[in-house]
XYZ file of C-alpha atoms in Angstrom:
619
model
C 107.890 -71.975 141.764
C 106.847 -68.615 140.337
C 109.699 -66.568 138.905
C 108.716 -62.860 138.739
C 110.220 -61.310 135.641
C 110.990 -57.768 134.510
C 109.848 -56.105 137.689
C 110.649 -52.502 138.579
C 114.253 -53.007 137.501
C 114.411 -51.104 134.258
C 114.521 -47.525 133.115
C 115.748 -45.357 130.272
C 119.187 -43.831 130.257
C 117.905 -40.306 129.800
C 117.324 -37.963 132.700
C 116.461 -34.705 130.955
C 117.118 -31.273 132.421
C 116.002 -32.266 135.896
C 118.617 -34.994 136.465
C 119.095 -36.364 139.982
C 121.970 -34.817 141.907
C 123.440 -38.294 142.514
C 123.125 -41.284 140.226
C 124.605 -44.540 141.500
C 125.631 -46.654 138.522
C 127.184 -50.089 138.390
C 128.412 -52.123 135.438
C 127.688 -55.848 135.627
C 129.160 -57.705 132.690
C 128.555 -55.522 129.609
C 125.412 -53.901 131.013
C 124.977 -50.716 133.021
C 122.485 -50.487 135.895
C 121.081 -47.877 138.228
C 121.353 -48.961 141.876
C 118.409 -47.937 144.043
C 119.741 -45.897 146.931
C 117.606 -47.444 149.686
C 118.393 -51.007 150.670
C 115.628 -53.518 149.937
C 116.929 -56.009 152.501
C 119.675 -56.724 155.027
C 121.476 -60.070 155.042
C 122.751 -61.795 158.181
C 125.989 -62.946 156.494
C 129.549 -61.899 157.306
C 131.607 -60.019 154.702
C 133.800 -63.088 154.201
C 130.804 -64.942 152.739
C 131.150 -62.842 149.598
C 134.096 -63.734 147.431
C 133.121 -62.148 144.117
C 133.362 -58.462 143.245
C 131.781 -56.466 140.441
C 134.815 -56.023 138.215
C 135.053 -52.659 136.563
C 132.254 -51.165 138.629
C 132.572 -47.523 139.721
C 131.124 -48.670 143.059
C 133.362 -51.679 143.670
C 132.073 -52.306 147.196
C 128.903 -53.725 145.606
C 128.762 -57.289 144.320
C 126.150 -58.699 141.919
C 123.935 -61.484 143.174
C 120.757 -63.387 142.322
C 117.896 -63.832 144.783
C 115.860 -67.048 144.567
C 112.948 -67.813 146.867
C 112.700 -71.592 147.380
C 110.024 -73.759 149.010
C 111.271 -77.314 148.400
C 113.279 -79.433 150.841
C 116.255 -79.745 148.504
C 118.019 -77.399 146.104
C 120.236 -78.967 143.448
C 122.410 -77.853 140.603
C 119.670 -78.922 138.166
C 117.169 -76.705 139.982
C 119.505 -73.743 139.542
C 120.047 -74.539 135.868
C 116.276 -74.653 135.290
C 115.763 -71.287 136.956
C 118.709 -69.737 135.131
C 117.398 -70.997 131.788
C 114.032 -69.383 132.469
C 115.653 -66.102 133.490
C 117.843 -66.073 130.391
C 114.856 -66.725 128.143
C 112.377 -64.259 129.612
C 114.204 -61.596 131.611
C 116.441 -59.058 129.856
C 117.435 -57.407 133.143
C 119.139 -60.489 134.628
C 122.325 -61.837 133.035
C 124.678 -64.706 133.992
C 126.993 -62.082 135.473
C 124.690 -62.102 138.526
C 125.129 -65.846 138.991
C 128.367 -66.259 140.995
C 126.474 -65.482 144.202
C 122.971 -66.874 144.799
C 121.003 -65.836 147.868
C 118.649 -68.747 148.457
C 115.755 -67.527 150.602
C 113.845 -70.288 152.380
C 111.368 -70.588 155.245
C 113.050 -73.664 156.726
C 116.318 -75.571 156.537
C 117.063 -76.860 153.015
C 119.573 -79.382 151.732
C 121.825 -77.780 149.094
C 123.507 -80.373 146.871
C 126.060 -79.121 144.357
C 128.889 -81.083 142.760
C 130.489 -78.111 140.988
C 131.267 -74.475 141.693
C 128.556 -73.086 139.383
C 127.650 -70.544 142.060
C 128.257 -69.659 145.679
C 124.997 -70.428 147.488
C 124.180 -68.353 150.581
C 121.089 -69.712 152.330
C 118.909 -67.334 154.335
C 115.939 -68.483 156.393
C 113.457 -65.627 156.281
C 109.722 -65.033 156.019
C 110.039 -61.479 154.656
C 109.256 -60.748 151.027
C 112.053 -60.064 148.554
C 111.221 -60.698 144.889
C 113.384 -63.039 142.815
C 115.909 -61.592 140.425
C 119.173 -59.653 140.146
C 120.457 -57.406 142.945
C 123.682 -55.983 144.303
C 124.862 -56.536 147.861
C 127.295 -54.597 150.034
C 129.307 -57.247 151.969
C 130.455 -54.863 154.673
C 126.900 -54.109 155.805
C 124.777 -56.950 154.377
C 122.617 -54.433 152.499
C 120.885 -55.662 149.349
C 119.936 -53.106 146.689
C 117.458 -53.376 143.833
C 118.588 -52.578 140.293
C 117.156 -50.866 137.230
C 118.703 -51.658 133.891
C 119.606 -48.612 131.794
C 118.671 -48.429 128.110
C 119.930 -45.836 125.639
C 117.322 -43.550 124.078
C 119.061 -43.259 120.723
C 115.911 -42.053 118.925
C 115.186 -39.186 121.370
C 111.721 -40.500 122.240
C 111.831 -39.794 125.985
C 111.684 -36.739 128.197
C 113.276 -38.907 130.889
C 113.300 -42.284 132.570
C 111.883 -43.103 135.981
C 112.277 -45.618 138.771
C 109.920 -46.517 141.585
C 111.379 -46.316 145.104
C 110.204 -49.784 146.179
C 109.683 -53.137 144.458
C 106.542 -55.173 144.565
C 105.901 -58.573 143.042
C 102.979 -57.806 140.720
C 101.978 -59.655 137.574
C 99.288 -59.262 134.940
C 96.455 -61.758 135.250
C 95.875 -61.726 131.505
C 99.473 -62.075 130.319
C 102.333 -64.325 131.376
C 104.897 -61.602 132.045
C 104.963 -58.053 133.244
C 105.066 -55.410 130.531
C 107.074 -52.199 130.373
C 105.369 -49.024 129.257
C 105.880 -45.269 128.979
C 103.390 -42.400 128.827
C 103.098 -39.179 126.874
C 104.268 -36.145 128.849
C 100.811 -34.623 129.178
C 99.767 -37.443 131.531
C 100.236 -37.099 135.292
C 102.438 -39.552 137.176
C 102.955 -39.057 140.903
C 106.429 -37.738 141.734
C 107.136 -36.437 138.212
C 106.493 -33.120 136.492
C 104.031 -32.950 133.625
C 105.725 -30.792 131.016
C 103.247 -30.662 128.114
C 106.221 -30.255 125.773
C 107.080 -26.819 127.192
C 110.201 -26.204 129.301
C 108.774 -23.255 131.178
C 105.563 -25.136 132.008
C 107.587 -28.119 133.219
C 109.744 -25.960 135.493
C 106.967 -23.723 136.770
C 104.621 -26.316 138.229
C 105.414 -28.758 141.008
C 105.723 -32.495 140.645
C 102.348 -34.184 140.471
C 101.059 -35.749 143.679
C 98.810 -38.312 141.995
C 98.792 -40.517 138.916
C 96.108 -40.413 136.215
C 93.572 -43.143 137.126
C 93.920 -45.014 133.834
C 97.702 -45.190 134.307
C 97.345 -46.208 137.948
C 95.162 -49.102 136.812
C 98.030 -50.336 134.640
C 100.546 -49.983 137.467
C 98.238 -51.725 139.930
C 97.930 -54.619 137.488
C 101.717 -55.008 137.400
C 102.758 -52.954 134.377
C 106.251 -51.481 134.722
C 106.294 -47.716 134.167
C 109.697 -46.627 132.817
C 109.341 -42.976 131.833
C 107.665 -40.211 129.867
C 107.784 -39.672 126.117
C 108.144 -36.370 124.308
C 105.215 -34.411 122.937
C 104.689 -31.211 121.011
C 103.892 -28.081 123.000
C 100.457 -28.499 124.586
C 99.842 -31.457 122.248
C 99.509 -29.148 119.253
C 100.045 -30.213 115.656
C 103.702 -29.441 114.864
C 106.203 -30.812 112.374
C 109.690 -31.716 113.658
C 111.265 -28.470 112.451
C 108.675 -26.517 114.450
C 109.926 -27.991 117.766
C 112.156 -25.558 119.670
C 112.143 -26.518 123.363
C 113.055 -30.154 122.686
C 114.536 -32.101 119.804
C 111.759 -33.957 118.015
C 111.990 -37.779 118.223
C 113.511 -39.675 115.298
C 111.273 -42.139 113.496
C 113.349 -45.363 113.468
C 111.814 -46.650 110.231
C 113.418 -46.169 106.841
C 116.360 -43.760 106.889
C 115.479 -42.519 110.426
C 114.753 -39.069 108.991
C 111.071 -39.547 108.225
C 108.570 -37.535 110.223
C 107.335 -39.246 113.396
C 104.127 -37.185 113.009
C 103.007 -34.829 115.736
C 101.934 -34.697 119.383
C 102.254 -38.425 120.201
C 105.482 -38.739 118.227
C 107.494 -39.739 121.298
C 105.124 -42.565 122.170
C 105.013 -43.866 118.596
C 108.797 -43.701 118.171
C 109.427 -45.460 121.480
C 107.040 -48.279 120.509
C 108.606 -48.636 117.077
C 112.230 -48.316 118.170
C 112.811 -50.274 121.367
C 112.421 -54.024 121.748
C 112.698 -53.645 125.536
C 109.537 -51.499 125.649
C 106.214 -53.317 125.273
C 103.757 -50.461 124.799
C 103.226 -46.754 125.278
C 100.250 -44.640 126.251
C 99.321 -41.520 124.304
C 96.330 -39.294 123.676
C 94.241 -38.749 120.575
C 92.143 -35.651 120.016
C 92.238 -35.324 116.233
C 94.497 -38.209 115.188
C 97.507 -38.058 117.498
C 97.600 -41.792 118.223
C 96.559 -43.023 114.806
C 98.785 -41.032 112.438
C 102.029 -41.396 114.438
C 101.302 -45.132 114.708
C 100.827 -45.291 110.947
C 104.067 -43.594 109.935
C 106.061 -45.405 112.628
C 104.684 -48.830 111.744
C 102.950 -49.874 114.994
C 99.403 -50.423 116.219
C 97.648 -47.385 117.656
C 94.213 -47.573 119.255
C 91.808 -44.703 119.829
C 89.099 -46.122 122.121
C 85.457 -45.104 122.197
C 85.140 -41.667 123.758
C 84.669 -42.116 127.500
C 85.668 -45.782 127.581
C 88.936 -44.843 129.354
C 89.087 -42.071 131.945
C 90.968 -38.940 130.867
C 91.270 -37.503 134.392
C 94.824 -36.467 135.249
C 95.604 -35.733 131.605
C 96.060 -32.323 129.967
C 92.945 -31.665 127.913
C 92.982 -30.251 124.399
C 89.213 -30.640 124.054
C 86.971 -32.430 126.551
C 84.593 -33.172 123.676
C 87.212 -34.985 121.586
C 89.973 -36.229 123.932
C 90.772 -39.918 124.347
C 93.724 -41.891 125.729
C 94.960 -45.212 124.398
C 97.917 -47.529 123.721
C 100.461 -48.022 120.941
C 102.333 -51.311 120.587
C 103.920 -53.691 118.107
C 101.368 -56.397 118.931
C 97.601 -55.961 118.878
C 97.341 -58.564 121.648
C 99.243 -56.177 123.922
C 97.021 -53.302 122.767
C 93.975 -55.347 123.740
C 95.427 -56.243 127.119
C 96.253 -52.607 127.879
C 92.788 -51.387 126.865
C 91.140 -54.059 128.999
C 93.211 -52.971 131.975
C 92.700 -49.220 131.453
C 88.959 -49.284 130.755
C 86.667 -47.385 133.075
C 84.800 -50.216 134.851
C 81.765 -47.983 135.365
C 81.377 -47.077 131.697
C 78.778 -48.884 129.613
C 80.473 -48.227 126.284
C 82.987 -51.061 126.527
C 80.529 -53.816 125.675
C 81.524 -57.488 125.870
C 82.139 -59.380 122.639
C 78.941 -60.822 121.176
C 78.896 -64.611 120.591
C 77.371 -64.433 117.091
C 78.312 -61.562 114.799
C 77.562 -60.932 111.143
C 80.084 -58.445 109.796
C 79.516 -55.697 107.258
C 82.743 -54.348 105.726
C 82.528 -50.755 104.519
C 85.055 -49.892 101.786
C 85.172 -46.147 100.917
C 86.354 -45.318 97.402
C 87.163 -42.118 95.553
C 84.559 -40.538 93.297
C 84.920 -41.442 89.653
C 87.383 -39.164 87.904
C 88.864 -37.791 91.130
C 92.617 -37.210 91.134
C 94.513 -39.460 93.582
C 96.090 -36.441 95.296
C 92.597 -35.002 95.961
C 91.094 -38.217 97.282
C 91.722 -37.942 100.987
C 92.446 -41.379 102.387
C 90.079 -43.470 100.291
C 90.683 -46.432 98.028
C 90.846 -45.862 94.237
C 87.734 -46.027 92.078
C 87.776 -49.402 90.256
C 89.768 -49.204 87.053
C 91.204 -45.742 87.692
C 94.841 -44.798 88.405
C 96.236 -45.886 91.744
C 97.693 -43.449 94.232
C 100.376 -45.906 95.322
C 100.244 -49.234 93.496
C 102.744 -51.078 95.739
C 100.957 -50.078 98.913
C 97.498 -50.691 97.504
C 98.405 -54.188 96.345
C 99.270 -55.038 99.957
C 96.083 -53.348 101.149
C 94.112 -55.489 98.698
C 95.818 -58.675 99.846
C 94.967 -57.963 103.480
C 91.364 -56.978 102.753
C 90.822 -60.179 100.766
C 92.107 -62.145 103.759
C 89.881 -60.094 106.056
C 86.842 -60.828 103.895
C 87.628 -64.520 104.089
C 88.074 -64.493 107.881
C 84.888 -62.536 108.641
C 82.912 -64.239 105.877
C 81.629 -61.155 104.123
C 82.258 -59.151 100.959
C 83.203 -55.497 101.060
C 80.585 -52.876 100.396
C 82.095 -50.137 98.186
C 80.690 -46.628 98.541
C 81.657 -42.986 98.247
C 81.256 -41.041 101.454
C 80.483 -37.727 99.720
C 77.645 -39.397 97.797
C 76.330 -41.018 100.978
C 76.377 -37.645 102.754
C 74.521 -35.894 99.944
C 71.864 -38.606 99.903
C 71.320 -38.987 103.656
C 72.475 -35.704 105.245
C 70.306 -34.113 107.938
C 67.855 -31.422 106.874
C 69.385 -27.987 106.478
C 72.960 -29.243 106.073
C 75.206 -28.268 103.161
C 75.812 -30.813 100.402
C 79.543 -30.341 101.036
C 81.151 -32.312 103.869
C 83.849 -29.643 103.948
C 81.315 -26.906 104.692
C 79.378 -29.028 107.183
C 82.325 -30.354 109.218
C 85.566 -28.634 108.182
C 85.459 -25.943 110.892
C 84.675 -28.182 113.868
C 88.126 -29.398 114.867
C 89.895 -26.032 114.824
C 87.269 -24.463 117.072
C 87.023 -27.342 119.549
C 90.788 -27.918 119.756
C 91.652 -24.304 120.606
C 88.753 -22.977 122.673
C 88.939 -25.026 125.899
C 92.681 -25.618 126.224
C 93.469 -21.904 125.909
C 90.962 -20.927 128.579
C 91.451 -23.844 130.963
C 95.220 -24.373 130.842
C 97.386 -22.249 128.545
C 96.275 -18.712 129.449
C 96.172 -19.497 133.200
C 99.721 -20.849 132.873
C 100.895 -17.712 131.081
C 99.367 -15.549 133.840
C 100.928 -17.705 136.591
C 104.320 -17.613 134.919
C 104.265 -13.842 134.472
C 103.277 -13.325 138.097
C 106.190 -15.489 139.256
C 108.739 -13.990 136.851
C 108.231 -10.202 137.119
C 106.044 -10.014 134.029
C 108.249 -12.116 131.762
C 106.269 -14.322 129.368
C 107.058 -18.019 128.955
C 108.479 -19.280 125.680
C 105.872 -20.788 123.375
C 106.602 -22.129 119.900
C 105.481 -19.728 117.140
C 102.965 -22.086 115.508
C 101.398 -22.771 118.916
C 101.209 -19.045 119.652
C 99.227 -18.523 116.451
C 96.705 -21.180 117.427
C 96.444 -19.708 120.930
C 95.471 -16.356 119.423
C 92.838 -18.104 117.315
C 91.424 -19.800 120.407
C 91.246 -16.523 122.318
C 89.243 -14.926 119.517
C 86.800 -17.807 119.204
C 83.482 -16.726 120.677
C 81.202 -18.767 122.915
C 78.627 -18.719 120.105
C 81.157 -20.175 117.647
C 82.122 -22.848 120.160
C 78.491 -23.777 120.821
C 77.826 -24.004 117.099
C 80.843 -26.279 116.634
C 79.672 -28.567 119.448
C 76.229 -28.763 117.855
C 77.746 -29.516 114.458
C 79.850 -32.288 116.025
C 76.751 -33.796 117.632
C 74.911 -33.624 114.305
C 77.698 -35.385 112.428
C 78.064 -38.001 115.169
C 74.394 -38.915 114.861
C 74.716 -39.118 111.083
C 77.681 -41.491 111.335
C 75.792 -43.783 113.710
C 72.527 -43.681 111.738
C 73.780 -43.665 108.137
C 77.414 -44.760 107.947
C 77.206 -47.484 110.609
C 73.593 -48.377 109.813
C 72.713 -51.898 110.965
C 70.090 -54.015 109.195
C 69.809 -56.313 112.213
C 71.029 -56.395 115.810
C 73.687 -59.054 115.187
C 75.290 -57.040 112.370
C 78.589 -55.312 113.132
C 79.655 -52.681 110.584
C 83.408 -52.121 110.159
C 84.995 -49.338 108.113
C 88.453 -49.778 106.607
C 90.537 -47.142 104.852
C 94.237 -46.386 104.136
C 96.133 -44.714 106.972
C 99.691 -44.441 105.612
C 100.926 -45.161 102.097
C 104.687 -45.377 102.573
C 105.388 -42.030 100.904
C 108.603 -40.279 102.030
C 107.892 -37.381 104.389
C 111.127 -35.946 105.757
C 111.472 -34.411 109.204
C 113.479 -31.530 107.741
C 110.679 -30.410 105.391
C 108.307 -27.570 106.320
C 104.620 -28.304 106.808
C 102.792 -27.366 103.612
C 99.347 -27.927 105.092
C 97.194 -24.972 106.205
C 97.621 -23.960 109.840
C 93.877 -24.297 110.463
C 91.633 -27.078 109.192
C 88.712 -26.087 106.988
C 87.982 -29.321 105.107
C 86.528 -32.705 105.986
C 89.007 -35.097 107.615
C 88.799 -38.887 107.627
C 90.045 -38.703 111.234
C 86.788 -36.955 112.157
C 84.833 -40.156 111.598
C 86.094 -41.394 114.966
C 86.806 -38.194 116.891
C 83.342 -36.774 116.158
C 81.364 -40.008 116.485
C 83.345 -41.328 119.466
C 83.880 -44.703 117.797
C 86.921 -46.981 118.306
C 89.585 -46.683 115.614
C 92.701 -48.830 115.267
C 95.721 -48.176 113.069
C 96.937 -51.519 111.699
C 100.485 -51.940 110.334
C 100.168 -53.973 107.137
C 103.645 -53.984 105.641
C 106.324 -51.783 104.157
C 107.242 -50.556 100.687
C 110.566 -49.692 99.128
C 111.473 -46.079 98.475
C 114.590 -44.087 97.636
C 115.850 -41.876 100.466
C 116.650 -38.292 99.630
C 118.757 -38.188 102.804
C 120.955 -41.265 102.516
C 120.611 -41.695 98.730
C 119.922 -45.376 99.377
C 116.877 -47.641 99.303
C 114.715 -47.730 102.413
C 111.531 -49.443 103.607
C 108.619 -47.311 104.846
C 105.508 -48.462 106.752
C 102.052 -48.777 105.237
C 98.964 -49.122 107.387
C 95.176 -49.223 107.411
C 92.568 -47.874 109.794
C 89.749 -50.121 110.997
C 86.765 -48.533 112.761
C 83.697 -49.942 114.490
C 80.562 -48.371 115.984
C 80.877 -46.577 119.344
C 81.213 -49.012 122.225
C 82.376 -51.932 120.098
C 85.983 -51.713 121.300
C 86.060 -55.305 122.562
C 84.634 -56.724 119.344
C 87.049 -54.741 117.168
C 90.085 -55.670 119.234
C 89.108 -59.337 119.510
C 88.803 -59.549 115.738
C 92.284 -58.088 115.294
C 93.731 -60.381 117.989
C 92.206 -63.375 116.179
C 93.746 -62.175 112.902
C 97.133 -61.935 114.633
C 96.771 -65.469 116.002
C 95.930 -66.754 112.503
C 98.980 -65.055 111.001
C 96.942 -62.654 108.869
C 98.479 -59.845 110.914
C 102.156 -60.098 111.851
C 103.572 -58.039 114.729
C 106.260 -55.710 113.345
C 109.754 -55.763 114.794
C 111.390 -52.844 116.564
C 114.001 -50.900 114.630
C 114.639 -49.809 111.069
C 112.722 -52.641 109.404
C 109.262 -53.799 110.395
C 109.812 -57.258 108.928
C 113.563 -57.915 108.757
C 113.084 -61.666 108.217
C 111.571 -60.906 104.812
C 114.696 -59.061 103.647
């Protein structure tokens, strides 16, 4: 018998400003649930058939019960114990408190043999569909109601939770259980507002009537959508103290006062904080999946540009935008990407049977100060930027070399650029590429979304302007003053650099060769949420993140471990995440993910836990 687990019976206990006018809650055992307000089924039993009540429930006319669909001729106490054991092991929505009443749904008469009073068995002969699991029933009417378990959002990751009006018995084909997920609040979900991190925007526009196609593909495959995660205003780069409309999420790692990074902070925090959540979906224009994943100690995957549809998602830059998953397990990341991929796109190539790897290992120039090195590895024999982190990086890379049967190729990217740059380009990567992101990330979004919203809002509110965070306002002004000629030049520069990356950085000596680039993503340095951002407001230098957002290649943040540090907040020791980035050529998403999944299966990569520590068993 198939036991459907973790269906649409879970949500987050956080309703935001737009809370429902009536929330029907029930406490079953120690756990609180939301009771769906439309009955899923009507039972033919009399009220006297129910002898158990939900003690302590604010709606004491409801009684907890467990539905089991059964096809055998006999149902015994051992059968019930087997089912209960499976529920207890795999389903965190059901608890033994639902056991006193079992509604046994059968298609024909069944012999029920019990020698004890483990449960009251009510047998119903019915051909209608009602998924297995926990429910509440109203004895007076025979109504049966579906449940959603409520979880506390203690780290402020969510805008709000959600429930679906009706239940359906879906399951993933490529995993054994259904998975819960949440999405960044710039992604459309039918029936919910898309707020883009701005209260006025959220209130001004109506609930969306359709769901982004990539998210609908997940739902159709059986994934359980539970809510939307917080984002910065219009997915801009903002530090926590620059958030004004909403409280920025709290990074659960370390002392819980480290920065969660920027626009995908809610998605990264939710993935890192909550064991009951399997993955989240976010967007990445200039690093918004990868950096939050790094500082929160989870996997974050930026797919090849175009491999996953971005329709139904607020666009920062159509040239650079991507959407992808964050999770504590790379196997779940791979499953989500497989499900979300655009089936018509040729970029998501199947894994090749025979691959010869080439591992690219970027190092600092000789004599370069660690603080001026970007995200590269130290030059051999020179001072380390973070010895404890780099020793763990080295251990992983040695294991990686062994698994893929190749030796790293050390190089300096500035030297490679100078030697192989296209004709007419500056010797400086900063001069050649530093301006691209700022132009592309402000030009389109201001014209296509932000300014039209401001005009709409003013027209509806007697000329009053909407509230926009100060740092976002400054970038909006920049975008308005960017000319079409400047935008065109930036697009051309992006295309130039993309071709260079494919031709020179990811150069292949033979067709079976697969180049991979690895570099440090997060070093475990304290970065407090209360500190102001000391970086310039506009980028003007080369960024390691541009290797993927300009070339369109897949890029995965890999949590490697954690290092000890002293907290300036708690004045106690804490553990902070360290991570690496691993990139492959455009379209090699499947090959990159399969390699990482194999490393996880071999124990080279260990899925981090949810909560303060990534690896509590090692403490």
